[in-house]
Amino acid sequence: MIRGILTGSALAAGLAIASVSASADTVNLTIGKLLEVTGPLSETGPSQDKAVKLAVEYANEQAKKAGVAIQAKDVGADVQGDPQAAVSAARSLVDQGASCLIGPAITPESIAIANGVTIQKRVTIWPVGTSMRLRTIKDEGTIFRTVPPDSLQALALVNAAIDKLGTANGKLASVIYRNEPYGEGLAKDFSAAWTAKGGKVQGPTVFDPAQATFDSEAGQAVANNPDAYIIIDYPDTYAKLGAALVRTGKFDPTKALVADALAFSTVPSNIPPQAIEGMRGTRGGTPTGTDAYKIFFVAEGGRRRAFLPGRQQLRLRDAVLPGRSCRQVLQPGRSHRPRAGSNDQGCAEILSHDFGRCAQGGRFRPEDRLHRRGWCLRIRGQRRSDRESVRHLRVPEGQARGAETDRCDQVTGSLD
Amino acid sequence: LTEGGRRGGDAPSLAPQAWRRLSPALWLAIALVLIALGLAVVVGPVAAGQATLNGLVGAGYFALGAVGLTLVYGVLRLVNFAHGDMLTVGMYIAIAIMALGISFWPAAVLAMILTALIAMLLDRIMWEPMRRAQTSTLQLFLVATGLALVLRYSVQFFAGSQVRTVGLDTISSVDLGPWHLGRLQLVVMLVGLATIVLAGIGLRYTRLGKEMRAVADNIALAEVTGIDTRRTIRVTWLVSGAMAALAGILYAASIGSINPNFGFTILLSLFAAAVLGGIGNAYGALAGGIVIGLSQEWATLFFNPRWKPAIGFAILILTLLVMPRGIFGRKKARS
């Protein structure tokens, strides 16, 4: 998720560099952050904030190095996990001069903002939302997505389950999801793909996040001793659901696969370790080992990892590279002079013109990003404070990240 | 305000009155037992028993939270929409105290005391002037809603918005034959039941309880008879605040994860329990909580759990159609 945010923010920030390299005027680019400071994804709010700041800082650094007059800054607002609050937040950001928006993370919020009259003409980047509902919305070309959709994630979940079980044929997968469009769509896609490969699906068990107890839901999920659990949830609810699953006495987290909303950088302290140890899951991301990853990561030497929590999870993805590539391609005096000259022209102008030019230059094609990016399988249960689990995996702490990326490449390869 | 049906009556008709007083509880208990037995036959005793236990856990949360709400309504006729956020305040105070190195139970007691004082202070600076000004019901409703927001965002301001946990063991369970129950959930059930029974006994037999009932019936008449109504009202707020804190602390400790919105999310269920039981009645909160909790969990035996809130509230509507004043509601006394 953090990488998703970074991708989106870097997309916006990097474009600023690309757009003004030939311009004599200083461009002040204001990036609006729609943050999950409160609500069901509040665990991710601080990291989202830091991720955008990181990208903005990077953009300003690169602009300075390139000698272009640009000053990117960010403004933020809390979407509260609520569609109405999200629309209010988006409007307040636009009022503060935001020419593009990054976020939010939750599907109903994203749809509400997209439908907002005042927001509709603003460029919006959805760095986290993977729901298929967000793929079909009429965005008039203003919404950019930097993560692959749940139709791919469902396939990755199926592959990950097969990787774990050896086969899908005759295997029972118990599907559990939080009652939201994201969970519903992903569960539906997974179930279709799993049954197509000969597997059986139990449930889905759907739960309301506002409920006082989750024990009945947990009981239904563990019934019939399924071969795998597919859990589509957010960290705050999984703290409750996970505890309820453990209380059944029948739940084995090593059988569980979780979707990207549970791909937190640092395991929240309120989730019982017994509910996650050995659990695996999917999340959107660029496979390590790609040229883009190597170029950036080697170039930066990992210095920026210190900005975000969960150091082992942090990678600046190749989404940063568009700006970098554009900066190299767009030299002053060449024909693709950007039209961005004021705050108000903003990202829409930049994206619609310069992005295409970059793509023509062969350095970056946004459509490739959506189709070629795979989904990574990730070993979970490596709680930072829980060294026992790290030792259990026989992975020295300093190499935990390497172990994870190796795993990631295997599964991604099978998807491509 | 009633503690178990209605206040005492004339001696000659004591026996029938006692029967009438017990009858709602008795009928409710009989009905619930019959339904549980029927479910055991239809879906099997293990599944039905587990759903019943789960429902009783929910009932504990709802009833404990609803008692303070119903007390305030009974005495002051105030629909306190800020009550859910008092649960939050109590919980966060407990977490703050625990951060000082104090263990859970002493911290819980201190948090109850502090939350009770906050509730009384709010009465002093806000509700009492409004009572004197004879503020309308609509205005009181809006003020209560505003207070809820102020409390919620105050918690966010001081404690941040991130998810918090008490850090107690939420995964240990007690096996009761083929059924299981979380240890903390069992504690919540027992503490909730004990608290409500104590509240009922206190209202029935103590001088303060009788004064509260007198103020609830007719505040002017209570003043004429020499009752210090201001003191009684403040005590009501103290009790309500302490019980809100207790409910918030136990709920949060048991479920393992809270954020500043958690009191608000449970508020509707608390109102449902209070109204279903007969608002203004301490035992009514318990009865209402049990009905709401059980009906929601029993519904999961036949429907996907996603529908259980809707089914729980459908039961609420049906019950109120049959008993418009709730299970323990009493007819309005003619003056």
Coordinates of C-alpha atoms in Angstrom, one line a residue, chain A residues 37-40 42-43 78 80 177 179-180 184 203-208 210-217 220 235-237 239-240 242-244 246-250 269-270 272 274, chain B residues 50-51 54 57-58 61-62 153 156 161-165 170-173 180-183 185 251 254-259 261 265-266 296-297 300-301 303-309:
Chain A
V37 CA -5.8 9.5 9.0
T38 CA -8.9 8.2 10.8
G39 CA -11.2 5.4 9.9
P40 CA -10.6 1.7 9.0
S42 CA -6.0 4.8 9.8
E43 CA -3.1 2.5 10.4
D78 CA -8.3 13.4 6.3
Q80 CA -12.0 9.6 7.6
Y177 CA -14.4 -10.5 3.5
N179 CA -18.7 -6.0 3.6
E180 CA -17.5 -3.5 1.0
E184 CA -17.1 -8.3 -2.7
G203 CA -18.9 -19.0 2.0
P204 CA -18.2 -16.3 1.4
T205 CA -18.5 -15.3 5.0
V206 CA -19.2 -11.6 4.9
F207 CA -19.0 -9.4 8.0
D208 CA -20.0 -6.0 9.0
A210 CA -19.2 -2.2 12.9
Q211 CA -20.3 -5.3 14.7
A212 CA -19.7 -5.9 18.4
T213 CA -18.6 -9.5 18.0
F214 CA -17.1 -11.5 15.2
D215 CA -17.3 -15.0 16.7
S216 CA -20.2 -16.3 14.6
E217 CA -18.5 -15.1 11.5
Q220 CA -18.6 -20.1 9.9
P235 CA -6.0 -4.0 9.7
D236 CA -8.4 -2.5 12.3
T237 CA -11.1 -5.1 11.7
A239 CA -7.5 -7.2 14.9
K240 CA -11.0 -8.3 16.0
G242 CA -8.3 -12.5 13.8
A243 CA -8.7 -12.8 17.5
A244 CA -12.1 -14.4 17.0
V246 CA -8.0 -17.9 17.0
R247 CA -10.6 -18.2 19.7
T248 CA -12.3 -20.9 17.6
G249 CA -9.3 -23.1 18.3
K250 CA -9.5 -24.4 14.7
S269 CA 0.3 -4.2 17.7
N270 CA -3.4 -4.9 18.2
P272 CA -2.5 -11.0 17.8
Q274 CA -1.3 -16.1 16.6
Chain B
Q50 CA -22.4 -21.5 20.2
A51 CA -24.6 -18.9 18.6
N54 CA -22.0 -15.4 21.1
V57 CA -21.5 -11.8 24.7
G58 CA -23.0 -9.1 22.5
Y61 CA -21.7 -5.2 25.6
F62 CA -25.1 -3.7 24.7
Y153 CA -12.5 15.0 18.3
Q156 CA -8.5 12.5 18.6
S161 CA -6.6 8.8 15.5
Q162 CA -4.7 5.6 15.2
V163 CA -6.1 2.3 16.4
R164 CA -5.3 1.5 20.0
T165 CA -5.4 -1.6 22.0
T170 CA -8.1 -11.5 23.5
I171 CA -7.5 -14.9 22.1
S172 CA -7.6 -17.2 25.2
S173 CA -10.9 -19.0 25.5
H180 CA -16.0 -22.0 23.6
L181 CA -16.0 -18.5 24.9
G182 CA -13.3 -15.9 25.2
R183 CA -12.0 -15.4 28.7
Q185 CA -15.8 -12.1 26.9
Y251 CA -15.8 -3.7 25.4
S254 CA -12.5 -7.7 25.0
I255 CA -12.6 -6.9 21.3
G256 CA -8.9 -5.8 21.2
S257 CA -9.0 -2.8 19.0
I258 CA -10.5 0.6 19.2
N259 CA -10.3 4.0 17.6
N261 CA -15.1 6.4 16.6
T265 CA -20.4 2.9 16.1
I266 CA -22.0 1.1 19.0
Q296 CA -28.3 -11.1 15.7
E297 CA -26.3 -14.1 16.4
T300 CA -26.3 -16.1 11.4
L301 CA -27.5 -19.7 11.7
F303 CA -28.4 -16.1 6.9
N304 CA -25.0 -14.7 5.9
P305 CA -23.6 -12.7 8.8
R306 CA -23.6 -9.6 6.7
W307 CA -27.4 -9.4 7.3
K308 CA -27.3 -9.8 11.1
P309 CA -27.5 -6.1 11.9

